[in-house]
Short mmCIF file of C-alpha atoms in Angstrom, two decimals:
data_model
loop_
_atom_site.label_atom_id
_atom_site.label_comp_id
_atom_site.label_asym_id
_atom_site.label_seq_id
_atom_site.Cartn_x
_atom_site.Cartn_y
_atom_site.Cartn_z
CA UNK A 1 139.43 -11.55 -213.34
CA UNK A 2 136.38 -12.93 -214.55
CA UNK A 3 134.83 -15.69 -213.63
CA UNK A 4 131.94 -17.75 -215.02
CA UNK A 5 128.78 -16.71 -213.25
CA UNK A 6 125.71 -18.49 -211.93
CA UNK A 7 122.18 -17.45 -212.27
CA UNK A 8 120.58 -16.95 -208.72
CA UNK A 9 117.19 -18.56 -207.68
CA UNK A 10 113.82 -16.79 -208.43
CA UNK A 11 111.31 -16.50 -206.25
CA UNK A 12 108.14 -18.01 -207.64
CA UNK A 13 105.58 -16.02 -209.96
CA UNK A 14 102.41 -14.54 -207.90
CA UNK A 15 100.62 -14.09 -210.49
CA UNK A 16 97.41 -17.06 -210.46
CA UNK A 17 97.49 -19.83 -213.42
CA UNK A 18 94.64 -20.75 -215.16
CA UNK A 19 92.60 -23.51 -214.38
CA UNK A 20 94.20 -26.81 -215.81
CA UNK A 21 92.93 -27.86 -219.46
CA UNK A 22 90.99 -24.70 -219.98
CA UNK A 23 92.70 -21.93 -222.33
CA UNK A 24 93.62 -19.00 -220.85
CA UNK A 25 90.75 -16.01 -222.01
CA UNK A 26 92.88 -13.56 -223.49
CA UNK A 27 90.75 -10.12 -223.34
CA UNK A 28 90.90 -11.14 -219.27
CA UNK A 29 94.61 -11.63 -219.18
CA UNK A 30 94.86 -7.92 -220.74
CA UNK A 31 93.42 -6.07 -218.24
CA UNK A 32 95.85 -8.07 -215.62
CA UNK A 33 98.71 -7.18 -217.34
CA UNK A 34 98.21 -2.83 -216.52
CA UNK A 35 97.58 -3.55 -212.99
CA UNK A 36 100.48 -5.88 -212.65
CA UNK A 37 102.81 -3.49 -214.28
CA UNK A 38 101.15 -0.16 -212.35
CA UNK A 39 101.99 -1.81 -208.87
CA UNK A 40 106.00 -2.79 -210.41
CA UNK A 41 106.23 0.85 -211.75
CA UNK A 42 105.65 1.74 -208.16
CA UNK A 43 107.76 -0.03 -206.36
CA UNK A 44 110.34 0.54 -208.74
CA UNK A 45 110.02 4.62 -208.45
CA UNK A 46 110.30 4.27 -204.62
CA UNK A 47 114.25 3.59 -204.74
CA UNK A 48 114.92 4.01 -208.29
CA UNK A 49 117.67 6.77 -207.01
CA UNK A 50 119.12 4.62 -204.57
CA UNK A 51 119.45 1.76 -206.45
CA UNK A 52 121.15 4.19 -209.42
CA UNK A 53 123.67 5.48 -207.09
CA UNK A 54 124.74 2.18 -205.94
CA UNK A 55 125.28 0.80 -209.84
CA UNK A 56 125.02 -2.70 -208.68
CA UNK A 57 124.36 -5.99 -210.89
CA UNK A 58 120.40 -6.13 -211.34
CA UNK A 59 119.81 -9.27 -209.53
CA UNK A 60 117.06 -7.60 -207.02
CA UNK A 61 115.68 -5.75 -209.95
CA UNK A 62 115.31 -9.09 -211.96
CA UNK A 63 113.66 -10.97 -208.72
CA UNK A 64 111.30 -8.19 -209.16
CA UNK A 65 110.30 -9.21 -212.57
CA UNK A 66 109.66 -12.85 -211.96
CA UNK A 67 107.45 -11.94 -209.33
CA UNK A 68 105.52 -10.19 -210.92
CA UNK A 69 105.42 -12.33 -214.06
CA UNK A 70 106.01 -9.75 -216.71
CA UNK A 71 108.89 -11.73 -218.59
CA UNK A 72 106.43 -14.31 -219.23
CA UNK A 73 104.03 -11.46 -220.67
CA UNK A 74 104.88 -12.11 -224.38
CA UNK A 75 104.09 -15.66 -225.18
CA UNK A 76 100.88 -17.29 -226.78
CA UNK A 77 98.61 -17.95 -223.99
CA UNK A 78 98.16 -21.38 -222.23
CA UNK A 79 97.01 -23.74 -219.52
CA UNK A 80 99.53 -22.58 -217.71
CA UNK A 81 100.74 -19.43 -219.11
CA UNK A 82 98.92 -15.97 -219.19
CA UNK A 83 100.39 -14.37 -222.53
CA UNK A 84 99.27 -11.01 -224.21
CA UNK A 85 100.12 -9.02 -227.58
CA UNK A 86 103.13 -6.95 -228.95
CA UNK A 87 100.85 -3.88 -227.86
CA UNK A 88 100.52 -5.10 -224.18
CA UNK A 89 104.43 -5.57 -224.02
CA UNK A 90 105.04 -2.20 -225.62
CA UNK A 91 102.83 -0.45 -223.00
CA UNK A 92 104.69 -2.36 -220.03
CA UNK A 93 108.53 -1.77 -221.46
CA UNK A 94 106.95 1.96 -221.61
CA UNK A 95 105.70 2.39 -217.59
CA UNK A 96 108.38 0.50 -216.22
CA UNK A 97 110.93 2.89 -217.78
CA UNK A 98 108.90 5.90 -216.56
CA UNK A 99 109.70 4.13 -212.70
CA UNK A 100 113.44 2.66 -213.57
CA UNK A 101 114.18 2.71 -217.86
CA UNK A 102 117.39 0.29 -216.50
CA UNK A 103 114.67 -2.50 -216.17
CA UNK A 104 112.59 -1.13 -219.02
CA UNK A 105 115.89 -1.78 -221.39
CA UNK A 106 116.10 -5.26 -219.43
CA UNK A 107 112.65 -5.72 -220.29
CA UNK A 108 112.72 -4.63 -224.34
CA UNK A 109 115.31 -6.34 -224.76
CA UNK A 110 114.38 -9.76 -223.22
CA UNK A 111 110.71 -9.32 -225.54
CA UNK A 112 112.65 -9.06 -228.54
CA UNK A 113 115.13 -11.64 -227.75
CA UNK A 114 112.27 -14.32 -226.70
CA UNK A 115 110.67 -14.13 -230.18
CA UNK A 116 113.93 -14.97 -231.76
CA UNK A 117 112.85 -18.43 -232.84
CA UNK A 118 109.70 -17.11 -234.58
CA UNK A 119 111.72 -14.58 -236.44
CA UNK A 120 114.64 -17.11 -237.69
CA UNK A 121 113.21 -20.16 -237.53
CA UNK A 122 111.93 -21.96 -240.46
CA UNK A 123 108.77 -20.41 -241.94
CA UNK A 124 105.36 -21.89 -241.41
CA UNK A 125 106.50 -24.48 -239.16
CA UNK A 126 105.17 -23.90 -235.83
CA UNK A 127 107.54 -24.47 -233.10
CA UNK A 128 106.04 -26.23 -229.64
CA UNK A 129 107.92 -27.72 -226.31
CA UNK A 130 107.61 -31.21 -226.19
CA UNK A 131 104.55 -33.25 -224.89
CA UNK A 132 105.81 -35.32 -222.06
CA UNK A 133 102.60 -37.71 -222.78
CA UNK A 134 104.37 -38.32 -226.13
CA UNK A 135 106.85 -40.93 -226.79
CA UNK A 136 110.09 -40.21 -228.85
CA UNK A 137 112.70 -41.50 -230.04
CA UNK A 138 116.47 -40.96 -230.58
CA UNK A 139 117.46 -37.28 -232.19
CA UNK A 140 113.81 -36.51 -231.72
CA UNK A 141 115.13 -32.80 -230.03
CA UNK A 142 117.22 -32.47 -232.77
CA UNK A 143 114.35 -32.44 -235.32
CA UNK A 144 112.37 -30.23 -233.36
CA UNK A 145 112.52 -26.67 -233.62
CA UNK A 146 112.72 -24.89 -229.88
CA UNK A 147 109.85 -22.57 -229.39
CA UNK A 148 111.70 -20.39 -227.59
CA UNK A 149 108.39 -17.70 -226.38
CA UNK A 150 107.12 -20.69 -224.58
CA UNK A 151 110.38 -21.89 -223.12
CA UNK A 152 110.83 -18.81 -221.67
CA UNK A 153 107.71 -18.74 -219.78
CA UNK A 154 107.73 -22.11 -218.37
CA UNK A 155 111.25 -22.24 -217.36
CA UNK A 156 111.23 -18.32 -216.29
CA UNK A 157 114.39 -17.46 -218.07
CA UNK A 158 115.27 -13.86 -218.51
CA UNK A 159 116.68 -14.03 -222.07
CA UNK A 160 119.67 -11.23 -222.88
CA UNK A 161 122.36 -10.76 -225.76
CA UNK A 162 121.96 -9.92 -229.44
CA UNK A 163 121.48 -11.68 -232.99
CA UNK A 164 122.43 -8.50 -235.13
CA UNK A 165 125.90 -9.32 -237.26
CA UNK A 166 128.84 -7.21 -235.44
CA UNK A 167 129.93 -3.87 -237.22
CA UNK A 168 133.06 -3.93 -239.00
CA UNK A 169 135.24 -2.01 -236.84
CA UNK A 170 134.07 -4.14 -233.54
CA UNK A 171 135.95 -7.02 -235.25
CA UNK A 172 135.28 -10.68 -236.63
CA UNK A 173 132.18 -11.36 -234.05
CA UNK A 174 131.75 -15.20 -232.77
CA UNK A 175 132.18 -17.93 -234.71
CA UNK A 176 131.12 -21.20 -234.79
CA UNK A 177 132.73 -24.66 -235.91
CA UNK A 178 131.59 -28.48 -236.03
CA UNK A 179 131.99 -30.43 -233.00
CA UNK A 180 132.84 -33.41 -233.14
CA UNK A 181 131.28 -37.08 -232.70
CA UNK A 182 127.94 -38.19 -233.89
CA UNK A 183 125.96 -35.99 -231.83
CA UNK A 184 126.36 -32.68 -233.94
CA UNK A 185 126.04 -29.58 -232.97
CA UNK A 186 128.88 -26.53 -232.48
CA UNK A 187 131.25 -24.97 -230.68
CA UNK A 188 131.04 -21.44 -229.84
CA UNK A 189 134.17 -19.07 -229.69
CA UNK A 190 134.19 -15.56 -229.36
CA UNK A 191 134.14 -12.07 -227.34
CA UNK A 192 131.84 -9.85 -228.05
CA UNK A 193 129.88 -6.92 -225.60
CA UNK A 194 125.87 -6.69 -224.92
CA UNK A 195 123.98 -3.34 -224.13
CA UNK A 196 121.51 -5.35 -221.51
CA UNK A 197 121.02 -7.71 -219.05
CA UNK A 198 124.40 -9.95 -219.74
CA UNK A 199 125.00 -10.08 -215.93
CA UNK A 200 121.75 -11.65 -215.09
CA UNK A 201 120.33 -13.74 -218.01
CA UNK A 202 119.51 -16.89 -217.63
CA UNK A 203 120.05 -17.75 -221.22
CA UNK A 204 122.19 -15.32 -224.35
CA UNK A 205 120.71 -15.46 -227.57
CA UNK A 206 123.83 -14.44 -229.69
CA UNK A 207 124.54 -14.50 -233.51
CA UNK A 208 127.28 -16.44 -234.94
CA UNK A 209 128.83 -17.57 -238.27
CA UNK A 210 130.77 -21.07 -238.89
CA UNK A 211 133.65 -20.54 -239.46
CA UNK A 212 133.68 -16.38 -239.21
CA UNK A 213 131.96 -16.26 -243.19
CA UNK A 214 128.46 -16.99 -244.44
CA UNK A 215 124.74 -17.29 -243.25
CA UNK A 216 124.93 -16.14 -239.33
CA UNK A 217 122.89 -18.94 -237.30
CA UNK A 218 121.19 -17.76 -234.15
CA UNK A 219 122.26 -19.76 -231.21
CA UNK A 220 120.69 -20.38 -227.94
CA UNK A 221 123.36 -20.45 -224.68
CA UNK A 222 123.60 -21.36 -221.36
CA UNK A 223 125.86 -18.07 -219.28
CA UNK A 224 126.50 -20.72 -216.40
CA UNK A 225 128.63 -22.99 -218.78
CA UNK A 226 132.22 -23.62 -217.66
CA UNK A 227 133.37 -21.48 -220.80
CA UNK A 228 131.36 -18.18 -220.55
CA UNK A 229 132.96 -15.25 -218.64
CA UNK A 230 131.02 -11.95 -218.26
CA UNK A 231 132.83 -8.80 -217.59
CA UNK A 232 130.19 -5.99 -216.02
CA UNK A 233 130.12 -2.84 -217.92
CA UNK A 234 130.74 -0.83 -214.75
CA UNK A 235 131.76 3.23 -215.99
CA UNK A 236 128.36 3.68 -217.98
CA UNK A 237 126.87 7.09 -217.34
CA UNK A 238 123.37 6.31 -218.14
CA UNK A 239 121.37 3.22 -217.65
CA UNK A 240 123.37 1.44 -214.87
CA UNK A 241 121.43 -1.20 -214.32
CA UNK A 242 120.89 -2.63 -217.74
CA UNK A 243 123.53 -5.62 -216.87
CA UNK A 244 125.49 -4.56 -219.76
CA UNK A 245 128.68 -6.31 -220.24
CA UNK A 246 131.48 -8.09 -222.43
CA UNK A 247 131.03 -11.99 -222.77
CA UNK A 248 133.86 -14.45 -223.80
CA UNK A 249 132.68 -17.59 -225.05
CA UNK A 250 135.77 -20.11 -224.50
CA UNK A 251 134.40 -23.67 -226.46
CA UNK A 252 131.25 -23.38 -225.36
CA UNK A 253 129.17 -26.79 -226.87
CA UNK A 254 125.75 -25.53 -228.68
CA UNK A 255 123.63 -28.96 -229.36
CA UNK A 256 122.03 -28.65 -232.80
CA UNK A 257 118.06 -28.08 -230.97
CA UNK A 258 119.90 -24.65 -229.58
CA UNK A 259 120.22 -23.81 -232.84
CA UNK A 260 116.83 -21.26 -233.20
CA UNK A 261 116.82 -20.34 -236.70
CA UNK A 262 119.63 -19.00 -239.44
CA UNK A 263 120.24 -15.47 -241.33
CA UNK A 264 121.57 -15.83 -244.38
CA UNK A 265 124.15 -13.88 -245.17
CA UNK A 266 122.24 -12.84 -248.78
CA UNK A 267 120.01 -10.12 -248.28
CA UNK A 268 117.92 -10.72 -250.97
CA UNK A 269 116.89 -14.33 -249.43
CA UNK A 270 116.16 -12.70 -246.05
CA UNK A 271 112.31 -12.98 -245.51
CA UNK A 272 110.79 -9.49 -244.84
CA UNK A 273 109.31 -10.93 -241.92
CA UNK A 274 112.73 -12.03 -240.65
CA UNK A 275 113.58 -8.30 -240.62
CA UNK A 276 111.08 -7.23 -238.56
CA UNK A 277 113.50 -8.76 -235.65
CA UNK A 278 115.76 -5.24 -235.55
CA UNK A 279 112.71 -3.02 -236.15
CA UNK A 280 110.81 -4.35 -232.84
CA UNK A 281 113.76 -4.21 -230.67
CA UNK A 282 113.82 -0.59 -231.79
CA UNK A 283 110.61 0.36 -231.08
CA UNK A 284 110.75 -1.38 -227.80
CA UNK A 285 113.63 0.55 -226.74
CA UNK A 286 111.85 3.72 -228.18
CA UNK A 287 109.10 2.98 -225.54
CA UNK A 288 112.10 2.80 -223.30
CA UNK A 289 112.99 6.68 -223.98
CA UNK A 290 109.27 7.38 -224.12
CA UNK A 291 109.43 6.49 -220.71
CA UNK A 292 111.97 8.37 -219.60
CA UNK A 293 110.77 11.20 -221.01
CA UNK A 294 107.10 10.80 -219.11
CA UNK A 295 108.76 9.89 -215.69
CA UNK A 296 110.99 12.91 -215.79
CA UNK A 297 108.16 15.24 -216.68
CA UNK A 298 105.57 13.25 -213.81
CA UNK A 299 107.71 13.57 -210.87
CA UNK A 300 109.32 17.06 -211.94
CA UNK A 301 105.36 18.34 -212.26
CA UNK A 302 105.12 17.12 -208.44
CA UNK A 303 108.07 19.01 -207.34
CA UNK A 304 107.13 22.28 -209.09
CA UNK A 305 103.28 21.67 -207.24
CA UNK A 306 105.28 21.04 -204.06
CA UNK A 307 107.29 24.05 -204.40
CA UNK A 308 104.75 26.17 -205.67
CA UNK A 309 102.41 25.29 -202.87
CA UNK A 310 102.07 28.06 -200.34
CA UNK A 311 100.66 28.15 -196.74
CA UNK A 312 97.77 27.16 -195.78
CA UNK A 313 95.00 30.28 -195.58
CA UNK A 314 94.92 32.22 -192.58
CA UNK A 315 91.49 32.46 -191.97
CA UNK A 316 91.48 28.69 -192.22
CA UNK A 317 88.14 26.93 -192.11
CA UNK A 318 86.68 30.80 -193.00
CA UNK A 319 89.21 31.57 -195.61
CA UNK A 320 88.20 32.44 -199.16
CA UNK A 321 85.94 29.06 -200.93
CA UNK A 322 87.17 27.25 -203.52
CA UNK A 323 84.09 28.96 -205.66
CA UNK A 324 84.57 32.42 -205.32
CA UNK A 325 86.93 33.13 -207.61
CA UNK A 326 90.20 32.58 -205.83
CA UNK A 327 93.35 30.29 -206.94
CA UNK A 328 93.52 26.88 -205.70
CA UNK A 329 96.90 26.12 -203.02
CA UNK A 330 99.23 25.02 -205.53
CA UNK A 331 97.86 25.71 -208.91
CA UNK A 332 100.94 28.01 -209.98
CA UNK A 333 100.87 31.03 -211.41
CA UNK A 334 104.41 32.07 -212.67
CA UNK A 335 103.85 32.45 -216.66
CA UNK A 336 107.35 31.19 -217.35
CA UNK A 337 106.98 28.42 -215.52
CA UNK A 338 103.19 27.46 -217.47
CA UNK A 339 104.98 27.94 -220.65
CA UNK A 340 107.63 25.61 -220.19
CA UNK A 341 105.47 23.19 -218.78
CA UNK A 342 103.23 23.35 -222.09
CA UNK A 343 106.17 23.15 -224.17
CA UNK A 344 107.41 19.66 -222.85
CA UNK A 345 104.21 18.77 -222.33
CA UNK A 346 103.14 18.53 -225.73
CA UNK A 347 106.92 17.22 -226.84
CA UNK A 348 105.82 14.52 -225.12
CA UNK A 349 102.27 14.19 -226.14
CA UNK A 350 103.96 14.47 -229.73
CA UNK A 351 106.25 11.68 -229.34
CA UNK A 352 103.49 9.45 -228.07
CA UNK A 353 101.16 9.93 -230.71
CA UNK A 354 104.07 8.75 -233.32
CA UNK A 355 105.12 5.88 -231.02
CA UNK A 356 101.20 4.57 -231.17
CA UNK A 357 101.45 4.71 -234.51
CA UNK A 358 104.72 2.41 -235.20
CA UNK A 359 103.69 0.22 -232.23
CA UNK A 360 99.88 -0.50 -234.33
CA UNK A 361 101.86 -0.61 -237.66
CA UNK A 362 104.52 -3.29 -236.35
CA UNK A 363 101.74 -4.85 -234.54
CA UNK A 364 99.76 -5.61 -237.70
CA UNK A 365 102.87 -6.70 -239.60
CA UNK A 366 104.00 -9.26 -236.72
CA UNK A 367 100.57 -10.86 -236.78
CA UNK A 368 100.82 -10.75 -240.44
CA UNK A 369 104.08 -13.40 -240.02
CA UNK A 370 105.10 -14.62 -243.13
CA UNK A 371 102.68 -13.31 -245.46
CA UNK A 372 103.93 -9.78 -244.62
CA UNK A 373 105.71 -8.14 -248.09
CA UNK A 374 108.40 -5.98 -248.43
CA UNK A 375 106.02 -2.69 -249.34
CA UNK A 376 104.26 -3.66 -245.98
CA UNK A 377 107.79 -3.83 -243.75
CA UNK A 378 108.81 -0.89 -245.98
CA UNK A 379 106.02 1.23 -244.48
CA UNK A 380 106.53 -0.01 -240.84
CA UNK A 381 110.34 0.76 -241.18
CA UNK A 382 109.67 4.35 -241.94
CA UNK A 383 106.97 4.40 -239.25
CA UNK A 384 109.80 2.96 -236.41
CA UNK A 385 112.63 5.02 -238.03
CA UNK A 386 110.38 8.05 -237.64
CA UNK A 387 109.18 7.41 -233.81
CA UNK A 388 112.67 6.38 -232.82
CA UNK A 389 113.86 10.13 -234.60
CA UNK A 390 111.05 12.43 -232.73
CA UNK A 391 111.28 10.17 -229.32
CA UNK A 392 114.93 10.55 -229.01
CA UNK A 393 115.25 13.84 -229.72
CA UNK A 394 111.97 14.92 -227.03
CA UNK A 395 113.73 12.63 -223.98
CA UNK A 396 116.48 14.63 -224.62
CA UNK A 397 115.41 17.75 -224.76
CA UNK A 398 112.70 17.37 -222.01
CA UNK A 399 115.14 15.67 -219.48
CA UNK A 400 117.43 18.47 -219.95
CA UNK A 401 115.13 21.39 -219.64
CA UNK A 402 113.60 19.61 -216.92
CA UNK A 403 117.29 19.90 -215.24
CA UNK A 404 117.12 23.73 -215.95
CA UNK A 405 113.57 23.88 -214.47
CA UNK A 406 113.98 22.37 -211.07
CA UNK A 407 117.68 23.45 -210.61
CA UNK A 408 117.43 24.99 -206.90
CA UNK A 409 114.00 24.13 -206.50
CA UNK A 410 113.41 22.79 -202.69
CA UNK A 411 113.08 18.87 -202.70
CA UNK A 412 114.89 18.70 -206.06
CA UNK A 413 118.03 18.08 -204.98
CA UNK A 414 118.81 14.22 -204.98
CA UNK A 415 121.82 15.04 -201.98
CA UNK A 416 118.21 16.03 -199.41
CA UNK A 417 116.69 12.90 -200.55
CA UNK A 418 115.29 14.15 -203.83
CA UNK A 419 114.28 12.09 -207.22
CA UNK A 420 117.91 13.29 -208.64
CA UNK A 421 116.62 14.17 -212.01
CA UNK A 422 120.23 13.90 -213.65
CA UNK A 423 119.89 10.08 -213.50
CA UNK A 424 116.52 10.88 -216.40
CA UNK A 425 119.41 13.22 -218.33
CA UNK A 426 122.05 10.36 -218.37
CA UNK A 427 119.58 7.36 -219.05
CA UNK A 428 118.57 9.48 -222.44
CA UNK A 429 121.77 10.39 -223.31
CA UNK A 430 123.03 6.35 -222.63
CA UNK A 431 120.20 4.91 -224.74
CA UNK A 432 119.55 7.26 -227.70
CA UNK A 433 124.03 7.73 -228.04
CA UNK A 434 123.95 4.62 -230.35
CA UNK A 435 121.69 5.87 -232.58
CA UNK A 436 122.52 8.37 -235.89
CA UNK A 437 119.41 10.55 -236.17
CA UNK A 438 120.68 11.71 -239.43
CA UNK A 439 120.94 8.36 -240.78
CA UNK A 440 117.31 7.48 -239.96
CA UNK A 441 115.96 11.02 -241.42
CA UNK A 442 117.91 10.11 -244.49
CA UNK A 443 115.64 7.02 -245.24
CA UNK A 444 112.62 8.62 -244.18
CA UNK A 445 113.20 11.15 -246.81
CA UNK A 446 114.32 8.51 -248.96
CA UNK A 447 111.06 6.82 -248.36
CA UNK A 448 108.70 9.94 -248.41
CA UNK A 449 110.44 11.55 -251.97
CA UNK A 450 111.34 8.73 -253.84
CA UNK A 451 109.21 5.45 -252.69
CA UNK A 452 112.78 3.73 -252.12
CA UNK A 453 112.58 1.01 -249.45
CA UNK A 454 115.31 0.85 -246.66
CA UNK A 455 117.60 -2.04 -246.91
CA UNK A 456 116.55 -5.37 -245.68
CA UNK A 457 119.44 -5.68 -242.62
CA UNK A 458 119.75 -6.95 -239.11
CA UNK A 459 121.84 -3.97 -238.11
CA UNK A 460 119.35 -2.89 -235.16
#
């Protein structure tokens, strides 16, 4: 039976704060960022098997986050925050899912989440937390938008859910109606399931329509209310430890400053960069399979070293110099084995280079904010659509030759304490299942042949 659940206690951030009244120097806070996320990555990798196997709720995995201070990463810098760029956050979503991609999806999907009130809130108008130095009076929170980037950091939520309108076959979707009194606001009704992080959030950023028809307003809610009951998605067979789930919301209150930002339900009156919402949490979970495609290929490379690794040289300190011609201990020299290796090798390298590309293209259109046009998110659709197609297709096919490759190869073998290089096969197939290749080649070609633009939709 499900029960409403309460969001444990995080251990405080280690990462140091800048010096009060002083802006933070972003160029500095960038090159924190890869050292922070290079010392997560490996601590991750170190029982990324064990903790697969056990399939348990992500709580430690969160805990792990916050201490480092990555779900802060992607907010405007501050006295007291240290924020970077969409680039930075792309590059961390991709290393952490090369250690565990359960936490990179955590991760992607908490970036694209936190930016929810600069995507549907009202244009130009530049959201900010309060000023406690700065007196206010009655309904003052109701006329102020939430800036919910900068909320995030300072309260050190971990944001999950999604704002995309529900498909027609998964039913109605959640729906909101007037509350009652002076006060305002709504009340929240609904079931619907999340891919990530449900179990653990903090806060659910969900999409909802009053009264089931019309514009869909994004909401902001607390998961420890009275009236929100998670059920765990517990028989995945790829990314375990996402924290995906079903939530019920049972008359759950939303006061009218939760309210981040609307969609309306016309197309046409949807702001191009409103639409970029989808398109980021795409190519953030495209650095997700990026990542899984790099992690299987790293630790299957150290295996096939390990394994091809022969004695040492009998004549030991008088054996054969590393100059006279002779193979290095380890190099491999099995032909099939070279040719495989350069095959996924530069699958990967392939995928990369068209991630890079989508990741500068949606870079330049988020900084672009409401200028952008709808040639310019046109372009950087194609450019996503396009990385999402080749990435998908190379984490699959590189995780499962990399199954063929080390099957019976000593250390391999996840039951003698090996990395278990299914778990990379399953996590591929999990995340890229909910997405029709064909569909996305369609409007690429669509694009490329005829200069059409892909519709203007939230459908992620």
């Amino acid at each position: 039976m499900s029960t409403p659940r309460k969001s444990p206690k995080r251990p405080a951030v280690r990462t140091a704060s800048a010096p009060a009244g002083r802006a933070v120097d972003r160029p500095a806070d960038d090159e924190i960022w890869p050292r922070v996320t290079r010392e997560l990555a490996d601590d991750l990798a170190v029982d990324a098997l064990a903790r697969d196997r056990a399939g348990k709720a992500p709580f430690d995995e969160v805990a792990r986050l916050q201490e480092a201070g990555l779900p802060a990463l992607l907010t405007a810098p501050g006295p007291s925050r240290r924020g970077a760029d969409w680039r930075a956050a792309c590059a961390v979503v991709r290393e952490i899912s090369a250690a565990d991609s359960s936490v990179g999806e955590l991760l992607a999907h908490h970036y694209a989440l936190s930016w929810s009130s600069r995507f549907f809130g009202p244009a130009h108008e530049a959201p900010a937390p309060r000023d406690p130095s700065t007196p206010e009076g009655p309904g003052a929170a109701r006329r102020r938008p939430l800036a919910l980037d900068v909320c995030t950091a300072e309260e050190r939520w971990l944001l999950a859910g999604g704002v995309e309108p529900p498909r027609p076959a998964t039913g109605p979707g959640l729906v909101l109606t007037p509350a009652e009194g002076s006060g305002g606001g709504w009340i929240l009704d609904g079931r619907r399931a999340f891919a990530s992080g449900v179990t653990v959030a903090d806060r659910l950023v969900v999409g909802a329509r009053p009264g089931g028809t019309g514009d869909l307003l994004v909401v902001l809610v607390d998961p420890a209310h009275p009236g929100v009951f998670t059920d765990a998605g517990t028989d995945r067979v790829g990314q375990r430890l996402a924290g995906a789930g079903t939530v019920t919301f049972d008359h759950v209150p939303v006061p009218p400053e939760h309210v981040l930002g609307v969609l309306p339900h016309d197309e046409h009156a949807v702001a191009p960069f409103t639409t970029l919402a989808p398109l980021a949490l795409r190519l953030l979970l495209t650095q997700v399979g990026l990542g899984i495609a790099e992690g299987a290929l790293a630790e299957a490379r150290d295996i096939s070293r390990a394994d091809q690794a022969g004695p040492a040289p009998a004549g030991g300190a008088d054996g054969p110099a590393a100059g006279d011609g002779a193979a290095p201990a380890g190099a491999g020299d099995d032909p099939y084995l070279l040719l495989v290796y350069g095959e996924l090798a530069t699958a990967a390298h392939a995928a990369a280079a068209v991630v890079e590309r989508a990741t500068d293209a949606l870079s330049r259109g988020l900084h672009a904010e409401w200028s952008l046009t709808p040639e310019e998110r046109a372009d950087i659709s194609v450019l996503v659509a396009a990385a999402e197609t080749v990435t998908g297709r190379a984490a699959v096919h590189i995780t499962t030759r990399i199954l063929e490759l080390v099957d019976g190869t000593a250390g391999a073998d996840s039951r003698a304490g090996g990395p278990g290089f299914d778990r990379f096969w399953r996590n591929a197939r999990a995340l890229t299942a909910p997405t029709r290749a064909d569909h996305r080649l369609r409007d690429i070609g669509d694009h490329y042949l005829n200069g059409t633009h892909a519709r203007l939709t939230l459908l992620a």
